[in-house]
Every structure is written in C-alpha cells, then in structure tokens.
Short mmCIF file of C-alpha atoms in Angstrom, two decimals:
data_model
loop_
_atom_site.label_atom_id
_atom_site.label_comp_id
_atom_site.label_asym_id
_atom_site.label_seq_id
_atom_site.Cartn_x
_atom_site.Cartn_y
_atom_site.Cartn_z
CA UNK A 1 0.00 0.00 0.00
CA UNK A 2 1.00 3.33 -1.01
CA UNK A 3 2.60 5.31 2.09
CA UNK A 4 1.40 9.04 0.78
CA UNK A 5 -1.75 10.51 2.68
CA UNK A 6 -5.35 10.54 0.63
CA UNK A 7 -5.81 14.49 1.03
CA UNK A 8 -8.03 15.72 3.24
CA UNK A 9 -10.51 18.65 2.14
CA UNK A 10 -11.20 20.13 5.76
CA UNK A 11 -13.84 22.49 4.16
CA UNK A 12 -15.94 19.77 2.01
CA UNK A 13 -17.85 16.97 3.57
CA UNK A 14 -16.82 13.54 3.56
CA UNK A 15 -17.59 11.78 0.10
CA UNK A 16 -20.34 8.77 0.69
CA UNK A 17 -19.31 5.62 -0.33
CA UNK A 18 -21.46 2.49 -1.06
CA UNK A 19 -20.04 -0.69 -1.52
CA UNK A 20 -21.99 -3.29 -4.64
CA UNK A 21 -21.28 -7.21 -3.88
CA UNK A 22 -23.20 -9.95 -5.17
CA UNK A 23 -22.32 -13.45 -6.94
CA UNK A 24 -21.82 -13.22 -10.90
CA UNK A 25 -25.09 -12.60 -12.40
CA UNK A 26 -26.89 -11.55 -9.18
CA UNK A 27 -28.37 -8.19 -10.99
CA UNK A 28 -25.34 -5.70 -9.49
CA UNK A 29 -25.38 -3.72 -12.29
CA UNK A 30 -29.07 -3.32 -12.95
CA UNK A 31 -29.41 -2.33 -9.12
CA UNK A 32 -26.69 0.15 -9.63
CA UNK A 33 -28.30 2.26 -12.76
CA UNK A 34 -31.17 2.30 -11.07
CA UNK A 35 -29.81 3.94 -7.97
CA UNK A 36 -27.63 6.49 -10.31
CA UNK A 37 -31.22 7.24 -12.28
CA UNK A 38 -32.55 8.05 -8.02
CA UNK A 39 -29.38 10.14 -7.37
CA UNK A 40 -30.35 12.52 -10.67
CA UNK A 41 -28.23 16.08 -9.84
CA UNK A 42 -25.92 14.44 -7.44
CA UNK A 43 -21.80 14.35 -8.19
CA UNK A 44 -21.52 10.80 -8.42
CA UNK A 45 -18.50 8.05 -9.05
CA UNK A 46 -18.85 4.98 -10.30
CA UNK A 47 -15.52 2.13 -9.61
CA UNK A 48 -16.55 -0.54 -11.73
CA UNK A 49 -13.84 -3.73 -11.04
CA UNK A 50 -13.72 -6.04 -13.89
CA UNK A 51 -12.67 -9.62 -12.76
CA UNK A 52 -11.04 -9.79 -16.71
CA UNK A 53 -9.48 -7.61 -19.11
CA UNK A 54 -12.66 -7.22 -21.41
CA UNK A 55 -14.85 -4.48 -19.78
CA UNK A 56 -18.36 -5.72 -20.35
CA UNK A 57 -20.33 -4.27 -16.88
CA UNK A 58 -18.64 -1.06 -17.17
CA UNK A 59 -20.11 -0.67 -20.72
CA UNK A 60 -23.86 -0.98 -19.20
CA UNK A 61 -23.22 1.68 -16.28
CA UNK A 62 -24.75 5.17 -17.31
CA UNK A 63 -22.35 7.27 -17.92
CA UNK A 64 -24.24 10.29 -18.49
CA UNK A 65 -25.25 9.88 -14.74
CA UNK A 66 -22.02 9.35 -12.89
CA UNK A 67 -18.21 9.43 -13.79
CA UNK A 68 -17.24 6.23 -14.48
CA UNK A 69 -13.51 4.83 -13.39
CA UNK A 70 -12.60 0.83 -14.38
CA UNK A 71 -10.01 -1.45 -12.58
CA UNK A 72 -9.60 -4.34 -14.47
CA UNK A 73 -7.69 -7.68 -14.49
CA UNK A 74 -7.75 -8.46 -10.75
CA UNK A 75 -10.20 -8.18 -7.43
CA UNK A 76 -9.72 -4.90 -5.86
CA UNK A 77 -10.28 -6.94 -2.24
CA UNK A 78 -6.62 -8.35 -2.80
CA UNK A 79 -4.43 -7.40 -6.32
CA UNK A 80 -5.64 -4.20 -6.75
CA UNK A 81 -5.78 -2.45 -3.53
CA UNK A 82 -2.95 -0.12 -4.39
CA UNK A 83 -5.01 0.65 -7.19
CA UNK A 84 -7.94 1.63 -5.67
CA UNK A 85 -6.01 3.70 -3.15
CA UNK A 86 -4.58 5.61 -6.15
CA UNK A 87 -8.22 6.33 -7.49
CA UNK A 88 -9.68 7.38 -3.92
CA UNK A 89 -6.52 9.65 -3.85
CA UNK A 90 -7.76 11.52 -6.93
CA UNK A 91 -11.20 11.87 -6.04
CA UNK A 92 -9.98 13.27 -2.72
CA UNK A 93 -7.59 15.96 -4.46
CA UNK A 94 -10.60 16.79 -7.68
CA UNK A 95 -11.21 20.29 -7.42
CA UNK A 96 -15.16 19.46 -7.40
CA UNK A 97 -15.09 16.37 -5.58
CA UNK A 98 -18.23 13.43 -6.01
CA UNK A 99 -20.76 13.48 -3.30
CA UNK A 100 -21.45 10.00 -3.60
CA UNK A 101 -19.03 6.81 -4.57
CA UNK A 102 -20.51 3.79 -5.42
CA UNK A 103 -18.12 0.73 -5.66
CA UNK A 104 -19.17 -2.24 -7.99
CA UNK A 105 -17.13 -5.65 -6.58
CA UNK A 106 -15.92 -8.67 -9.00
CA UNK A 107 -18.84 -11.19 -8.32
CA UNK A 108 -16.38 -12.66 -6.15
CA UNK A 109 -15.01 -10.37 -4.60
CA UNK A 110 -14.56 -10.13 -0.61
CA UNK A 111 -16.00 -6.85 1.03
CA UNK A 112 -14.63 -7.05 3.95
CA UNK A 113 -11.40 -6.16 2.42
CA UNK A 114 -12.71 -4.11 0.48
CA UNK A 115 -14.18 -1.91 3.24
CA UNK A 116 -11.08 -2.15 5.37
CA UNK A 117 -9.64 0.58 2.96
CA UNK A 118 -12.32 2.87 4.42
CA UNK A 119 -10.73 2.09 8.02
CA UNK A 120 -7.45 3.54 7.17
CA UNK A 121 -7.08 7.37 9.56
CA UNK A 122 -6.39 8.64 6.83
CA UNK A 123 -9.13 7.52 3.87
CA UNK A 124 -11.73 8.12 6.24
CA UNK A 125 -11.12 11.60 6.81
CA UNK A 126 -12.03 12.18 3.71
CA UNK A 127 -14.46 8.78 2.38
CA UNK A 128 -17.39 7.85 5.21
CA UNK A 129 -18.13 3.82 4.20
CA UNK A 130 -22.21 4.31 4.36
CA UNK A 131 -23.44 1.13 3.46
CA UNK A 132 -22.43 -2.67 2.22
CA UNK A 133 -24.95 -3.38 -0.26
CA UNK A 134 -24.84 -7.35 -1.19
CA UNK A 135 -27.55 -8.68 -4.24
CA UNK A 136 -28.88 -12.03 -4.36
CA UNK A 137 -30.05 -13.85 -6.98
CA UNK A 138 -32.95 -15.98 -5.51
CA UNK A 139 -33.10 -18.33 -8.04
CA UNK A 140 -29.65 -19.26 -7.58
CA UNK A 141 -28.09 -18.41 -4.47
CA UNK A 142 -28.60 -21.49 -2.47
CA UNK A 143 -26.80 -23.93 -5.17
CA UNK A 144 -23.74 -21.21 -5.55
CA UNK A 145 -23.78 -21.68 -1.73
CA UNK A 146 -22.45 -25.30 -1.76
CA UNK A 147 -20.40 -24.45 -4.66
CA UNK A 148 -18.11 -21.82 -3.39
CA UNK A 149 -17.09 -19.57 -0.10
CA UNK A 150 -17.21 -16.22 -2.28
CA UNK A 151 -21.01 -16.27 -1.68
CA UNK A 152 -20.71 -16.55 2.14
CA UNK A 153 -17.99 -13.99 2.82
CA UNK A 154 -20.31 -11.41 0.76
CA UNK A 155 -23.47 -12.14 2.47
CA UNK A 156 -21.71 -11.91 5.88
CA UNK A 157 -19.84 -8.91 5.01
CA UNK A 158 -22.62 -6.68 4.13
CA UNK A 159 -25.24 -4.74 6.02
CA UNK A 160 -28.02 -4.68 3.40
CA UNK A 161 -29.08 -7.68 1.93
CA UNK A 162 -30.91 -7.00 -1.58
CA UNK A 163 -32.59 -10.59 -2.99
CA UNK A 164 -33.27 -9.65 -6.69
CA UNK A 165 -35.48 -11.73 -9.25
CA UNK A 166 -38.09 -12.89 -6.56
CA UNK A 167 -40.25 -13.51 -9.68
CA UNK A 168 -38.53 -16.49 -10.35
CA UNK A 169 -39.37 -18.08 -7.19
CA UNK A 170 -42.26 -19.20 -5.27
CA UNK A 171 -43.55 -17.07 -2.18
CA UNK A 172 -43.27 -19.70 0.42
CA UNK A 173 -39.46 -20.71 -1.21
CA UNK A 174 -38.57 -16.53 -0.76
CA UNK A 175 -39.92 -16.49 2.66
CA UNK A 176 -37.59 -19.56 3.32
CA UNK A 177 -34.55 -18.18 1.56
CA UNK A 178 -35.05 -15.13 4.07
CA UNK A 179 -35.03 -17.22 7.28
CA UNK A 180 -31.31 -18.90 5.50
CA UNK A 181 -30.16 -15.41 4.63
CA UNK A 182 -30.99 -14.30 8.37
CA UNK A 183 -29.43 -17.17 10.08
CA UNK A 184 -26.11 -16.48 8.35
CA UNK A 185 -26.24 -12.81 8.92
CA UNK A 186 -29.10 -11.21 11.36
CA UNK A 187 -27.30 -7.65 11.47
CA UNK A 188 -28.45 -7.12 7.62
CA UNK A 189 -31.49 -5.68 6.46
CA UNK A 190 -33.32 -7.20 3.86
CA UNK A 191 -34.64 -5.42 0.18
CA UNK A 192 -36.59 -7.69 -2.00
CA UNK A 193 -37.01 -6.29 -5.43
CA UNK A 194 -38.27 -8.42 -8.78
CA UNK A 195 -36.41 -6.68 -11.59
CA UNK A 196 -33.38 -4.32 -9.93
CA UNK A 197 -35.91 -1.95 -9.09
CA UNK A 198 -34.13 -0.28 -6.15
CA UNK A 199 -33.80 3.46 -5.29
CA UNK A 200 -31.33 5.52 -2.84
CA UNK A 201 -34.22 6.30 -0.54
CA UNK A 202 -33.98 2.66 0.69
CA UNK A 203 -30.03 2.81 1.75
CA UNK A 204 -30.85 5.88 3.85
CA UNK A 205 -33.61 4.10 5.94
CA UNK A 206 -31.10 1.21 6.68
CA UNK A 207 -28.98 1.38 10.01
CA UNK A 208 -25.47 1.52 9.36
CA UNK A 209 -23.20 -1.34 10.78
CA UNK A 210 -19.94 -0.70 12.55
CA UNK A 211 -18.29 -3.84 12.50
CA UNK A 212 -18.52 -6.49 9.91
CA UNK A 213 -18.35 -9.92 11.11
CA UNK A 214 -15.73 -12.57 9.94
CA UNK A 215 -16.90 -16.00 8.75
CA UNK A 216 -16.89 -19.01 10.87
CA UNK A 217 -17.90 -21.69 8.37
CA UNK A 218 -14.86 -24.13 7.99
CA UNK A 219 -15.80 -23.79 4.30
CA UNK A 220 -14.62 -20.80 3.73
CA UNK A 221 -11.25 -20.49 1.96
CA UNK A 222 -11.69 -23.90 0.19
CA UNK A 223 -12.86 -22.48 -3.31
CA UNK A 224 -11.65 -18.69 -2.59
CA UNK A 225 -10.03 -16.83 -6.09
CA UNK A 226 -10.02 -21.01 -8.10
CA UNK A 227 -12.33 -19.04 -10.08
CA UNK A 228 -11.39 -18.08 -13.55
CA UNK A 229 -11.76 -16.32 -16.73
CA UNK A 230 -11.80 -16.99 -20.19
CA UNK A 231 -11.88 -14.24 -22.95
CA UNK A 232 -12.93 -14.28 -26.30
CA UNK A 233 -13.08 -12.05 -29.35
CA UNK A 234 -14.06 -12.16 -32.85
CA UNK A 235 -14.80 -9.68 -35.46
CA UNK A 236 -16.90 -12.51 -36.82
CA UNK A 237 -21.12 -12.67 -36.54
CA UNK A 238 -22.89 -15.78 -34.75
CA UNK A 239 -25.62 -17.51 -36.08
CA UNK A 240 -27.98 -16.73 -33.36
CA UNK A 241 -29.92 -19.92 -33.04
CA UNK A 242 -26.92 -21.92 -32.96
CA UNK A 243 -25.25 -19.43 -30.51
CA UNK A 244 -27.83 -19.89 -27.83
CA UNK A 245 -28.53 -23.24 -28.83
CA UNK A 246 -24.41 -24.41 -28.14
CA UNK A 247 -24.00 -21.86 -24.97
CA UNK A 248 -27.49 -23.41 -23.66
CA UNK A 249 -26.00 -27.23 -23.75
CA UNK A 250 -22.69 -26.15 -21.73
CA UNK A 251 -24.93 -24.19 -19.06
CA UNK A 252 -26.86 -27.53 -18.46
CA UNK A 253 -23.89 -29.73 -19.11
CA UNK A 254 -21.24 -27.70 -16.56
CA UNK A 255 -23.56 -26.09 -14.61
CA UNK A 256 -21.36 -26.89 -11.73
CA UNK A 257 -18.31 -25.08 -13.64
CA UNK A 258 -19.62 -22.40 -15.60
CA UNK A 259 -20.65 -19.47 -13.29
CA UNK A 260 -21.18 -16.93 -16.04
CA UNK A 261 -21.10 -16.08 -19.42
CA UNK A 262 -21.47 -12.12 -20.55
CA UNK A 263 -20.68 -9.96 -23.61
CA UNK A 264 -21.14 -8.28 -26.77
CA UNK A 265 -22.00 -10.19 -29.75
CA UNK A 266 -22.35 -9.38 -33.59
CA UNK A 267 -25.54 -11.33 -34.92
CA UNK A 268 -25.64 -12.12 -38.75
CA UNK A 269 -28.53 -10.58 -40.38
CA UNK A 270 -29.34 -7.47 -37.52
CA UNK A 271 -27.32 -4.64 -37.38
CA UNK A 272 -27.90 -4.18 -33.55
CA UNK A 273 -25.50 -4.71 -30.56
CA UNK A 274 -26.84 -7.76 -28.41
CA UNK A 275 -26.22 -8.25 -24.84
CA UNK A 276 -25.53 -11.87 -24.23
CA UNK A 277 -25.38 -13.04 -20.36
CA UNK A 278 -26.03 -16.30 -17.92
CA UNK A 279 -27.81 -16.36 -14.59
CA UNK A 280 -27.04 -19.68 -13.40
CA UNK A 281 -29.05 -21.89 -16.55
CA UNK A 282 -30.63 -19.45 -18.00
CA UNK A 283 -29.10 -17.56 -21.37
CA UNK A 284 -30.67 -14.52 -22.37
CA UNK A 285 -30.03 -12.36 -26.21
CA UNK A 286 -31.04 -9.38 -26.31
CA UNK A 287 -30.51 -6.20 -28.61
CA UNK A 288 -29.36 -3.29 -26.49
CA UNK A 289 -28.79 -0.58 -29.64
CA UNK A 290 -26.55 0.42 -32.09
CA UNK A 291 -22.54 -0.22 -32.14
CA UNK A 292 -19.73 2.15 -31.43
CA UNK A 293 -17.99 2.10 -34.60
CA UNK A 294 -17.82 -0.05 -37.68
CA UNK A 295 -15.17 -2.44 -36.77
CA UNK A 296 -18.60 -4.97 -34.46
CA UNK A 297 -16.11 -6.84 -32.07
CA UNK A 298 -17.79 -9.47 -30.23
CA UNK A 299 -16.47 -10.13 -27.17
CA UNK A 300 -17.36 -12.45 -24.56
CA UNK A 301 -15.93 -13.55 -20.70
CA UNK A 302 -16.28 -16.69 -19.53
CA UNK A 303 -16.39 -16.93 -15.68
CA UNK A 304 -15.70 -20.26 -13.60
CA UNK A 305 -13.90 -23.11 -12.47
CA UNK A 306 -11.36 -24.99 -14.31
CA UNK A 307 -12.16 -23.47 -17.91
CA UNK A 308 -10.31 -24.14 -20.64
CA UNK A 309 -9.91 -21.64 -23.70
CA UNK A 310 -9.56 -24.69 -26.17
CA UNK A 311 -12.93 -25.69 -24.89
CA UNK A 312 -14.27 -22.34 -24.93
CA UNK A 313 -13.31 -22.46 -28.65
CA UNK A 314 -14.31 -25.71 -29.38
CA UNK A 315 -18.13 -25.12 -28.27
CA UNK A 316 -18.14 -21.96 -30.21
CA UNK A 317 -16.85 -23.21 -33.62
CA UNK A 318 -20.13 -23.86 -34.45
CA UNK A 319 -22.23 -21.32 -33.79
CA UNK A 320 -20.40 -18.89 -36.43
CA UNK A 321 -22.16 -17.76 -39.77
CA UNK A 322 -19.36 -18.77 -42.25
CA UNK A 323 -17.43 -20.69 -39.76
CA UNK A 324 -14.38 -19.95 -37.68
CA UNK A 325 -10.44 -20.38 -38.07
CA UNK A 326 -8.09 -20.09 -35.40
CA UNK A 327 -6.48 -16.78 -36.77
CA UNK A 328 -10.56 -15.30 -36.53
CA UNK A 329 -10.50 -15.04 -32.45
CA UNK A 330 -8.22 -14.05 -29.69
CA UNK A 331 -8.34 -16.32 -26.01
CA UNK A 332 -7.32 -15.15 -22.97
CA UNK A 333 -7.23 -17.43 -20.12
CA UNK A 334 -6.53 -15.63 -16.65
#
C-alpha cells in the first residue's frame, strides 16, 4: 500500500461511499443504474472492477449519470488495492469532488477487504463507508452456496441484503430463503425487489453497521479466487440460433463449472448490438442498440472453475455464420 496521505478537504464533507457485492449474475449492475437514475443532480462516481481484461459491466453503467472509473484484471479486495487507493486519492484531491461513490465488486469479490480501505485514519477523513450493499439472486443463491465460499464472505460482510429476481421463485421458497439469509447474517437488512428496481431512498432508511463480522464456516477459503476467466473475441457474426442453442447445452452440461457467461456479440442478419449473459441456466439475447464504430467486435468472458480456452473455442466453432479459423478469435485465459 502506497505510504502518501489521501488528502483531506477540511472544508468539504466527507464523500459517501457504497459498496456493490453480489455473486456473478446476481443483478449488481441493474441495481446500480437504477440507484444512479434516483441520485439525478448528485456528483456521483462509479468504480466498476472487472474480474477480466474485457470491460463488459462497465459498458452498461450510465455514464451520463455518474463518472465512471474501471479497474480491471484483478479483485480490488486483494491485487488491486494499491489501485484503488490511487483512485480514492484523486477523487480526494478533484477540485469538485463526487458526493457520492458507489463501488461495484468482482462477483467474487470479498468486502470485507474491500471496506477495510475505508478504516485507514487517513481515507476516512475524507471517504465515510455508508453502506455494504450485497444482491442475491434468488433463483440461484442457495446452489452457488455449496459451490463456493465467495457467496458466504459477501453475504456476511454486508449490512443490506438485496434478494433480486423474486419472480422467479415461489412465495413460500422466498420467505424460506429469508429465514437462510438471516441465520447467516441477522445484522443485515433485507430489500426484496423483482427486476433491480431499487432506489437511494432505501439505503438511507437502513442502520449503518460498525463492524462487519468474519466467517466461521470451515468452508470458507476452500474455493476462494479457483475461479477463472476466459476471454474471447471475434470480429466474426454468430448464427444466433446456434449461438444460444451451443451456450445453452454447456450451461446444463457444466452447470457446476460455468458461473457466467457475458458480452457483446455481432448477430448475422441485424445490425444491432446484443447483450448476451447467464444467470445460473438461463441464457438470455437481447438487442441493447446500435454499435460504437464499424469495426462490431464481439467479445465475450467466460467466468468459472477450471475453464479451458480450447474448450471455450471448441463449443463456439459452431455457432459462427461462415465458420471460424483459429487466426478469426483471440483467447485469454486468466
């Protein structure tokens, strides 16, 4: 950690700082445009941490609502601290500083490290750490529970428990869920919205929570950071029905191993930009507008256990309009 001070503005209040955790797919995003769209007039921040080097959730944030800053390739709650420290350390010297920061985690990311930043004498002269905001998918949440320890340190570590998509469940399963979520953490309020619907107004009736509490379950630390990443890009166009068809069959196949899939894709025939994503074993195309530029780069992460790019690649040979060669796509595996 960097040894220089984080400025303090004696003559400005402290900048408000929310913290955004939730499991890959949970909704974090959707959650966090809707609170920008509540926070209309406000001097807002946005630190969007991409788990890979391709910048897909950070494309979806609205811009024209909040300055947004990306740290990619690495978890802020361990490989890029420094680098976080280095952002707060410019918002805390800006000559107009944000009145608000809102912090969007990996989807495994830790927030209890995260929020130990905020500890530091001299951070939180200038940052007050307002809330811990953690989102749930209730579909999904209790299988990612016996997969992995991510889920547990995140629902421990926060203070406001948000379960989102309680349209895909039945009432009497949600009111169960709630009784699980409270046993592991009964400091946390709970939020319960169907669709990301979520405004600012909520946060400020919630009570604040001083200490976070550390894990106890001997799980933890088994699975923590196995999880990896695949990239892929292509200046290709998929055949859409084969696409979904092909990405469909590894969802149900590896459900166990593929945690999420999310990116841009080109889609012979339409001259739109789709939005392709995974919430546990459901796949979802949709059209979200027009492209950048000319040059339609799809790009796609692939976020798990124990993926393979050649596999990656070998699933998605198929699905192209006038088929693939290797010299067509780029693979990253982090």
């Amino acid at each position: 950690m960097h040894q220089a001070s984080v400025l303090c503005m004696s003559n400005k209040p402290r900048i408000q700082v929310y913290i955004l955790t939730g499991f890959l797919g949970s909704g974090k995003t959707t959650i966090l445009n809707h609170l920008l769209s509540s926070l209309k007039g406000s001097r807002v921040t946005v630190i969007e941490n991409e788990f890979g080097d391709i910048s897909i959730d950070g494309s979806l944030i609205n811009q024209q609502l909040s300055q947004v800053v990306e740290l990619s390739n690495g978890c802020i709650c361990c490989s890029l601290d420094e680098d976080l420290y280095d952002v707060l350390t410019e918002l805390a010297q800006s000559e107009l500083p944000s009145e608000n920061l809102f912090i969007e985690t990996t989807g495994i990311a830790d927030p209890g490290n995260v929020a130990s930043i905020f500890k530091r004498e001299d951070v939180s002269k200038v940052f007050e750490l307002k809330r811990v905001l953690c989102v749930i998918d209730a579909e999904t949440v209790e299988d990612y529970l016996k997969q992995t320890s991510e889920l547990h340190r995140q629902i421990i570590g926060s203070d406001v428990l948000i379960i989102n998509k309680i349209g895909l469940v039945d009432p009497t399963y949600l009111s169960s869920l709630q009784k699980i979520l409270n046993s592991m953490n009964p400091f946390a309020d709970f939020v319960t919205t169907e669709d990301g619907q979520f405004n600012f107004e909520l946060l400020e009736k919630s009570q604040t929570r001083i200490v976070i509490p550390k894990p106890k379950w001997s799980l933890l630390g088994r699975f923590s950071h196995q999880i990896s990443t695949t990239s892929f890009s292509t200046l290709l166009a998929f055949d859409e029905r084969e696409l979904l068809h092909a990405l469909t069959v590894t969802l149900m196949l590896y459900y166990k191993q593929v945690y999420r899939i999310k990116g841009f894709v080109q889609v012979k025939g339409r001259s739109e930009k789709f939005l392709l994503q995974s919430t546990g074993q459901r796949l979802t195309l949709e059209a979200i507008g027009s492209w950048d530029s000319d040059q339609r780069l799809s790009q796609m992460v692939f976020i798990g256990i124990g993926l393979q790019h050649q596999t990656i690649e070998r699933i998605l040979r198929p699905t192209f309009a006038n088929g693939l060669t290797k010299t067509d796509v780029k693979l990253e595996n982090e």
